[in-house]
PDB file of C-alpha atoms in Angstrom:
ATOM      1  CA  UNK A   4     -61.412 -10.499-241.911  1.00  0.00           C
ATOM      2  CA  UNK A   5     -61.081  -6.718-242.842  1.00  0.00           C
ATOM      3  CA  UNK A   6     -58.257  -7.582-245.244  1.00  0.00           C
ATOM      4  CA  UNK A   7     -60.384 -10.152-246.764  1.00  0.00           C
ATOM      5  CA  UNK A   8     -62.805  -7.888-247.153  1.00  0.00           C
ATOM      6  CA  UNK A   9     -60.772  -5.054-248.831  1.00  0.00           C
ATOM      7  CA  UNK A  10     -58.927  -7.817-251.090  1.00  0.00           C
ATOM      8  CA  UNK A  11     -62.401  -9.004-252.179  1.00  0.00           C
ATOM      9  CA  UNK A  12     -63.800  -5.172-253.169  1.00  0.00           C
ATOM     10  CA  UNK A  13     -60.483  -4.193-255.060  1.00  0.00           C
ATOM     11  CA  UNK A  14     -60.911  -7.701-257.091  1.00  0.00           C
ATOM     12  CA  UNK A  15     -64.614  -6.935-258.010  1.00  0.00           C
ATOM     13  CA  UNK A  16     -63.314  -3.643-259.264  1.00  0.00           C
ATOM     14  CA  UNK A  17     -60.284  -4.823-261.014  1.00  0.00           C
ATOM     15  CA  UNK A  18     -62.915  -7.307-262.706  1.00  0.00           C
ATOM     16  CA  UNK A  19     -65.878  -5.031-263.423  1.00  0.00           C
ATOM     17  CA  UNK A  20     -62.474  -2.476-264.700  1.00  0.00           C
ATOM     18  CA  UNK A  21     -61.587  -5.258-266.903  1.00  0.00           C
ATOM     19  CA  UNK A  22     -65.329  -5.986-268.247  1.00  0.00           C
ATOM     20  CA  UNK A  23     -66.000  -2.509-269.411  1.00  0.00           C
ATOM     21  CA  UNK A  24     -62.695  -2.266-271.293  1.00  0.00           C
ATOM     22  CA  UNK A  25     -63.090  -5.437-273.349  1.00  0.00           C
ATOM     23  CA  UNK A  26     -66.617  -3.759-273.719  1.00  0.00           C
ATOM     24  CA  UNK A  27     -65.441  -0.567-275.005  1.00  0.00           C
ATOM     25  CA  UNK A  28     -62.654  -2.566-277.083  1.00  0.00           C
ATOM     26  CA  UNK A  29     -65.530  -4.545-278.999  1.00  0.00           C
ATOM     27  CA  UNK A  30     -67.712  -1.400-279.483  1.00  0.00           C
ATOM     28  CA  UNK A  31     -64.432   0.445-281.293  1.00  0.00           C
ATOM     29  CA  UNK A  32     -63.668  -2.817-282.828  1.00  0.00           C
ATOM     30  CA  UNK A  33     -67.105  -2.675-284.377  1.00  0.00           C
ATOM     31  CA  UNK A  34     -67.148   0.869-284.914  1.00  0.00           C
ATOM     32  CA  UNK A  35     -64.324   0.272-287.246  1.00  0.00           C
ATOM     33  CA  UNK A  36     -65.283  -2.401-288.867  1.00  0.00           C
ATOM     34  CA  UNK A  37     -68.443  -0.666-289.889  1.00  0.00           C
ATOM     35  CA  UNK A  38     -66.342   2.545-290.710  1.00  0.00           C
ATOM     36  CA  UNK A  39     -64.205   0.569-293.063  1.00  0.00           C
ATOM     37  CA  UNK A  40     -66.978  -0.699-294.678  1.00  0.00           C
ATOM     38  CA  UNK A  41     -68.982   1.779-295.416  1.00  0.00           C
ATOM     39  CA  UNK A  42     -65.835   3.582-296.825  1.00  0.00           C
ATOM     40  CA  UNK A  43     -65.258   0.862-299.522  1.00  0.00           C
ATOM     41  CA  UNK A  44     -68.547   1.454-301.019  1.00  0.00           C
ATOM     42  CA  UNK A  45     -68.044   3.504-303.966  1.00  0.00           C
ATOM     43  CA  UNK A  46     -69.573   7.126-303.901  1.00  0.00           C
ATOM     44  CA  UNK A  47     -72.458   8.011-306.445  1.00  0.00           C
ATOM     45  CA  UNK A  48     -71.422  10.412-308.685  1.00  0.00           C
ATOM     46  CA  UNK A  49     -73.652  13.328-308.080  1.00  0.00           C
ATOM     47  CA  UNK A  50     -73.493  16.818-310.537  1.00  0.00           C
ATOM     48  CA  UNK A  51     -74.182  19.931-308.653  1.00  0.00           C
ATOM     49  CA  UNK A  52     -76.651  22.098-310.244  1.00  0.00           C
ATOM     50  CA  UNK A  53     -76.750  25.589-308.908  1.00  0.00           C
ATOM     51  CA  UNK A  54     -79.605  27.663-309.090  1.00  0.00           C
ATOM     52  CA  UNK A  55     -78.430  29.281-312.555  1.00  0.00           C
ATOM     53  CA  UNK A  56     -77.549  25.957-313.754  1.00  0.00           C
ATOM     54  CA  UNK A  57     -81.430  24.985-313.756  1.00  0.00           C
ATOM     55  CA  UNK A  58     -82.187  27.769-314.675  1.00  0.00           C
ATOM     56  CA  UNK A  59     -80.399  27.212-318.085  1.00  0.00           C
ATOM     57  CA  UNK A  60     -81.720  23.306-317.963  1.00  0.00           C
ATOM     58  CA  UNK A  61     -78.928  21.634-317.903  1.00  0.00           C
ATOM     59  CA  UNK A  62     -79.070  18.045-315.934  1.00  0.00           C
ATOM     60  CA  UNK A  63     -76.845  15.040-314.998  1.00  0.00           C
ATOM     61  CA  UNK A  64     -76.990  13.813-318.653  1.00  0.00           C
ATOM     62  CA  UNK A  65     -76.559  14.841-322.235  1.00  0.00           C
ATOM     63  CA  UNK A  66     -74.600  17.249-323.618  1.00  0.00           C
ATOM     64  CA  UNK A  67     -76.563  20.341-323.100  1.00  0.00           C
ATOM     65  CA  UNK A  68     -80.371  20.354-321.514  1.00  0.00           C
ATOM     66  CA  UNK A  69     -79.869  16.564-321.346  1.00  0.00           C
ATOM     67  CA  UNK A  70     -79.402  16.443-325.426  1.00  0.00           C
ATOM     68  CA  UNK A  71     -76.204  14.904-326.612  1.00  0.00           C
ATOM     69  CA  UNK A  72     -74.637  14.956-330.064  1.00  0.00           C
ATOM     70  CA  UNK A  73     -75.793  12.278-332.347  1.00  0.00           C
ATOM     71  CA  UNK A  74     -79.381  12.942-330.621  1.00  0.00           C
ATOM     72  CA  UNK A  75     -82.035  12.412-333.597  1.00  0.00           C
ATOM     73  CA  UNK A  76     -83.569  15.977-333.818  1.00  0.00           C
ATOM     74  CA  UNK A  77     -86.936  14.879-333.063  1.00  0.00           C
ATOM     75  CA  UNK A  78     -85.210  14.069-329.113  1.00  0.00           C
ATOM     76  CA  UNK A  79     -84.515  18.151-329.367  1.00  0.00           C
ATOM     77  CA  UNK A  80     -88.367  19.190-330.532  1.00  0.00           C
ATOM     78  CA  UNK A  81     -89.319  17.085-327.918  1.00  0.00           C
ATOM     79  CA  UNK A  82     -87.101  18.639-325.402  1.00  0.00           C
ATOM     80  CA  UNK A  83     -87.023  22.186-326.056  1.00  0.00           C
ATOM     81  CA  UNK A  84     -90.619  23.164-324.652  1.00  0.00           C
ATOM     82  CA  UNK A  85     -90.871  26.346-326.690  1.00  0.00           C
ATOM     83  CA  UNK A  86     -91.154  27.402-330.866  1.00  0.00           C
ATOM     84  CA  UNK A  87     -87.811  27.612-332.101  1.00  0.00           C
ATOM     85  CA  UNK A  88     -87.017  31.439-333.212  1.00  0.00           C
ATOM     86  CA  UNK A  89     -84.684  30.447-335.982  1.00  0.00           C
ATOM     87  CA  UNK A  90     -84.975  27.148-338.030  1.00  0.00           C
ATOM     88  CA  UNK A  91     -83.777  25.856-341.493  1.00  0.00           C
ATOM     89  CA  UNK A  92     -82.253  22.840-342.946  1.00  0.00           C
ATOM     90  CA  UNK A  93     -78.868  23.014-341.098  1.00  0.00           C
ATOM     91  CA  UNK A  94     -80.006  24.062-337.693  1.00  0.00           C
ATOM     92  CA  UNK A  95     -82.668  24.980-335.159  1.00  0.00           C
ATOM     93  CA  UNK A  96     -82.503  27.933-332.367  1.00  0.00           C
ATOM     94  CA  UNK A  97     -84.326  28.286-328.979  1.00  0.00           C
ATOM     95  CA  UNK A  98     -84.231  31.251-326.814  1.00  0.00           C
ATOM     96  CA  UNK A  99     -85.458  31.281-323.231  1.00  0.00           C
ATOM     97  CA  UNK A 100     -85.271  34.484-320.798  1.00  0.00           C
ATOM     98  CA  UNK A 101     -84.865  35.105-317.277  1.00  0.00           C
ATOM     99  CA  UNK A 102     -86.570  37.058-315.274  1.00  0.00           C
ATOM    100  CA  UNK A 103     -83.688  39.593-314.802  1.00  0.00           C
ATOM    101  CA  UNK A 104     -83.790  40.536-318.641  1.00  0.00           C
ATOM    102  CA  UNK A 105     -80.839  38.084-319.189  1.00  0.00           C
ATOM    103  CA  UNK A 106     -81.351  35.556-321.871  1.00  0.00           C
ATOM    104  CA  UNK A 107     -79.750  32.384-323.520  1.00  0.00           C
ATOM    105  CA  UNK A 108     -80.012  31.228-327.395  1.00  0.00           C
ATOM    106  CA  UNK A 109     -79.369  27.636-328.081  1.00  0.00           C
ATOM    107  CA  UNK A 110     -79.016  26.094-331.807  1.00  0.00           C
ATOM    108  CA  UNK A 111     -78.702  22.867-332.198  1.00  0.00           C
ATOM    109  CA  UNK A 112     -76.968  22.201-335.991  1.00  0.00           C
ATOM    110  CA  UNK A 113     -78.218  18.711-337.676  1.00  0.00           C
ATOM    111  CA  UNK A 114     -76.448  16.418-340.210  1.00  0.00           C
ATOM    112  CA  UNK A 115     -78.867  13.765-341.675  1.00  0.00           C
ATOM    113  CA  UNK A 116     -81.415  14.721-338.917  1.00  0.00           C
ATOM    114  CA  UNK A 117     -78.830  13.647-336.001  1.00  0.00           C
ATOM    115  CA  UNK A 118     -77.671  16.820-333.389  1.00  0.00           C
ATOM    116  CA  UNK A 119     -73.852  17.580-335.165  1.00  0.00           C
ATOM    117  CA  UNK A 120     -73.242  20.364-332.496  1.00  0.00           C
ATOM    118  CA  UNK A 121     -74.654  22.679-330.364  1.00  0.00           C
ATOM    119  CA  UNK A 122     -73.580  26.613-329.692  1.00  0.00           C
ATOM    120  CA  UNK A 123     -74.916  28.506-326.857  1.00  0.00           C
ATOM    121  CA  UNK A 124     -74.890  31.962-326.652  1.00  0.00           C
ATOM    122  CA  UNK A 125     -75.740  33.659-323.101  1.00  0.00           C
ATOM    123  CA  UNK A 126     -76.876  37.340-322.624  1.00  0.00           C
ATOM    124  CA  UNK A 127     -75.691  38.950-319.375  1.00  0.00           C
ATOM    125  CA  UNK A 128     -76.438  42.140-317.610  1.00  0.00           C
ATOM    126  CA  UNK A 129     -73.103  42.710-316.036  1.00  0.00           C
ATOM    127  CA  UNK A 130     -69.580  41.460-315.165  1.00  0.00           C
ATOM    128  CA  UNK A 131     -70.206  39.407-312.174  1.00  0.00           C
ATOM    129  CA  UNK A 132     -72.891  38.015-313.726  1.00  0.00           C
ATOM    130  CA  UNK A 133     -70.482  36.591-316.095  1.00  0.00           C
ATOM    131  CA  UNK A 134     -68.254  35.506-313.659  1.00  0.00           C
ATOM    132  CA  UNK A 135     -70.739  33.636-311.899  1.00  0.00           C
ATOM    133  CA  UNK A 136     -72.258  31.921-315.083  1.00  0.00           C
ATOM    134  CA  UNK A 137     -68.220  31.126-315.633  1.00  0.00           C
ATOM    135  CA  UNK A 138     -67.634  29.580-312.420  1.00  0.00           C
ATOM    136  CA  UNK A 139     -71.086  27.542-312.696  1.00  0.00           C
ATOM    137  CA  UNK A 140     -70.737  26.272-315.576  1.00  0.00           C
ATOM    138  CA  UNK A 141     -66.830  25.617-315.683  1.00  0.00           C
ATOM    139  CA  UNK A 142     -67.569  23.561-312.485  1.00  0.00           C
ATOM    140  CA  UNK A 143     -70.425  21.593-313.778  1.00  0.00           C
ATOM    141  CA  UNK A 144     -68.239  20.843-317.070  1.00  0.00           C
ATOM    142  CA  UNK A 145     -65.472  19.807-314.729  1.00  0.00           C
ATOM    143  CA  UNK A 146     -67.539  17.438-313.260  1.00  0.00           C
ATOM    144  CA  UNK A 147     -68.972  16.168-316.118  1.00  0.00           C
ATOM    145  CA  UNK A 148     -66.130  15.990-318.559  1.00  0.00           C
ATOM    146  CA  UNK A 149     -62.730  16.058-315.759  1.00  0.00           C
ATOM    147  CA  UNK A 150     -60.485  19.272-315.511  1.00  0.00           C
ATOM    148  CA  UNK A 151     -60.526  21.747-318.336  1.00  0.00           C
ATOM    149  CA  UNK A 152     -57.409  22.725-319.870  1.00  0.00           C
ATOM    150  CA  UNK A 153     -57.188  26.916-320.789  1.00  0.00           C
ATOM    151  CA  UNK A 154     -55.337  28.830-323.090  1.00  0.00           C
ATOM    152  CA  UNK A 155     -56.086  32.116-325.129  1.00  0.00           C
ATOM    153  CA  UNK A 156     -59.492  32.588-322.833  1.00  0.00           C
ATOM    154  CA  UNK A 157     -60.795  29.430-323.928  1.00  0.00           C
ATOM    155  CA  UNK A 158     -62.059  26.854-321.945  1.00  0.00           C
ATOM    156  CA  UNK A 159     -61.647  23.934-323.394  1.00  0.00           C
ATOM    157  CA  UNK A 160     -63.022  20.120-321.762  1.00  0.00           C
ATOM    158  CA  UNK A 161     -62.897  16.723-324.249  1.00  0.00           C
ATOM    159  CA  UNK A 162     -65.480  14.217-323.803  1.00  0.00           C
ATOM    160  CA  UNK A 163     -65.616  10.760-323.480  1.00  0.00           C
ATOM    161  CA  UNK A 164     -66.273  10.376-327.341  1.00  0.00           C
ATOM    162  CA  UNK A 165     -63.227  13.392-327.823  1.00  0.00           C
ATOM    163  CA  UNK A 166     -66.149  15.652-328.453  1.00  0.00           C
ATOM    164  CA  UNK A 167     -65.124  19.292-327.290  1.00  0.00           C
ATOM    165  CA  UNK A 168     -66.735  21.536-324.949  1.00  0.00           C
ATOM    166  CA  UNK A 169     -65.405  25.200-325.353  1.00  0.00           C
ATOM    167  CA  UNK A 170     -66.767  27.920-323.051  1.00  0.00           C
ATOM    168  CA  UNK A 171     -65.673  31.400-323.940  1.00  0.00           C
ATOM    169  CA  UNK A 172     -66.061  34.299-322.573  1.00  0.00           C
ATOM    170  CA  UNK A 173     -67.096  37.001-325.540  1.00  0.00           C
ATOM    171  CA  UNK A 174     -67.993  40.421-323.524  1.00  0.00           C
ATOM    172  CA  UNK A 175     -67.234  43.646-325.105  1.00  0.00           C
ATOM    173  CA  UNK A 176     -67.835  46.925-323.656  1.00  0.00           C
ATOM    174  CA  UNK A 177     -71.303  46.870-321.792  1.00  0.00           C
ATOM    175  CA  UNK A 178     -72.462  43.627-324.014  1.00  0.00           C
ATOM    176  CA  UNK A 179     -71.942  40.941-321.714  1.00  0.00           C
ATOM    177  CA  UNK A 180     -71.719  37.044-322.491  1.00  0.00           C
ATOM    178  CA  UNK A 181     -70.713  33.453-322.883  1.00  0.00           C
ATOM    179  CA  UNK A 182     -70.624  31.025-325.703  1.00  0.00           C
ATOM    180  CA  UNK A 183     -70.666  27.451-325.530  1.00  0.00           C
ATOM    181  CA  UNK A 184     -69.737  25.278-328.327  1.00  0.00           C
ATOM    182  CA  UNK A 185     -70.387  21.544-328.321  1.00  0.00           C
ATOM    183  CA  UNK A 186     -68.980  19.621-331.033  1.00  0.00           C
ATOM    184  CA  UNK A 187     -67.452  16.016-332.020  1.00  0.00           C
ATOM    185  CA  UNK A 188     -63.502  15.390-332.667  1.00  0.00           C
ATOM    186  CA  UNK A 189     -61.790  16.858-335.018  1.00  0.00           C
ATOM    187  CA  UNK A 190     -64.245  20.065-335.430  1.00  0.00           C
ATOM    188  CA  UNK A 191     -62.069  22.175-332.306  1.00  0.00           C
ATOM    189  CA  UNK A 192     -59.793  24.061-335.241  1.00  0.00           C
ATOM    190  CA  UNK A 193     -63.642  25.648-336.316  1.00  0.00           C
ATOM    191  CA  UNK A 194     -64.969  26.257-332.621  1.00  0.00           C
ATOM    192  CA  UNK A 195     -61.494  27.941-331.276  1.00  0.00           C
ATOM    193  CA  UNK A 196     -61.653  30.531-334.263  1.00  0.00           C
ATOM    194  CA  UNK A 197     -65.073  30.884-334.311  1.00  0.00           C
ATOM    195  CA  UNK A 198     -66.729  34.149-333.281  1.00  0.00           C
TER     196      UNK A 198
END
């Protein structure tokens, strides 16, 4: 009766052995499953804006502060938020300051009252100030427009339209900076040799 006994406990436990495995076989099975699924849902495509970034305006759209070439320029008065320091019949300018004394100048040029391009110029206190503006911005432009290709110290990304974006760095002596240049196809001869 004993050996009844012990052949009956070790064939409980050989069952109850079995029952958690398929259990923890159908709980990785459906861990899995659920993995896999979730992994063939395609990722939103999210920019990361830094703190300087916002600062400057820029968002997840438009060219520059969420304006994009062909913009009507009534989209720009709308958008800028301050008076324009410079305006005539081939441009407008905005400036806006930080609170470190550092400041950036926008213009936006027109052609039959449509944005035609956009410059930026940014005013920096000091090297790694530039650097970081640099790495910012190259990163959000790499996001936005793919990988940039370099050569000569210019930055150079091509939009979906074959716009160009050119980011340059133009410090001399203690005058620190960046300029931006937005412009369509065909206009990157002009922006590389620009000043």
């Amino acid at each position: 009766m004993t050996s009844l006994r012990y052949l009956s406990f070790f064939l409980l436990v050989w069952l109850m052995s079995g029952a958690c495995r398929s259990r923890q076989q159908a709980n990785t099975t459906a861990d899995s499953t659920q993995t896999a699924t979730q992994s063939t849902k395609p990722a939103a495509k999210s920019i990361v804006l830094t703190e300087r970034l916002t600062a400057l305006g820029l968002t997840q759209s438009g060219h520059w502060r969420g304006i994009s070439l062909g913009d009507s320029m009534a989209t720009v008065a709308t958008a800028e938020k301050g008076q324009p320091f410079e305006q005539d019949a081939t441009h407008v300018g905005y400036t806006i300051e930080f609170p470190n004394l550092e400041s950036a100048d926008f213009l936006y040029y027109q052609q039959n009252g449509r944005v035609s391009a956009i410059d930026v110029d940014l005013y920096l206190n000091t090297r790694p100030s530039v650097v970081a503006y640099g790495k910012d911005l190259t990163a959000y432009f790499d996001q936005r427009f793919g990988q940039a290709v370099t050569r000569a110290g210019v930055t150079l990304w091509t939009g979906p339209q074959q716009e160009q974006i050119i980011l340059k760095e133009v410090s001399k002596g203690k005058d620190y900076g960046l300029k931006i240049k937005i412009a369509p196809a065909g206009a990157g001869t002009l922006i590389v040799s620009a000043k």
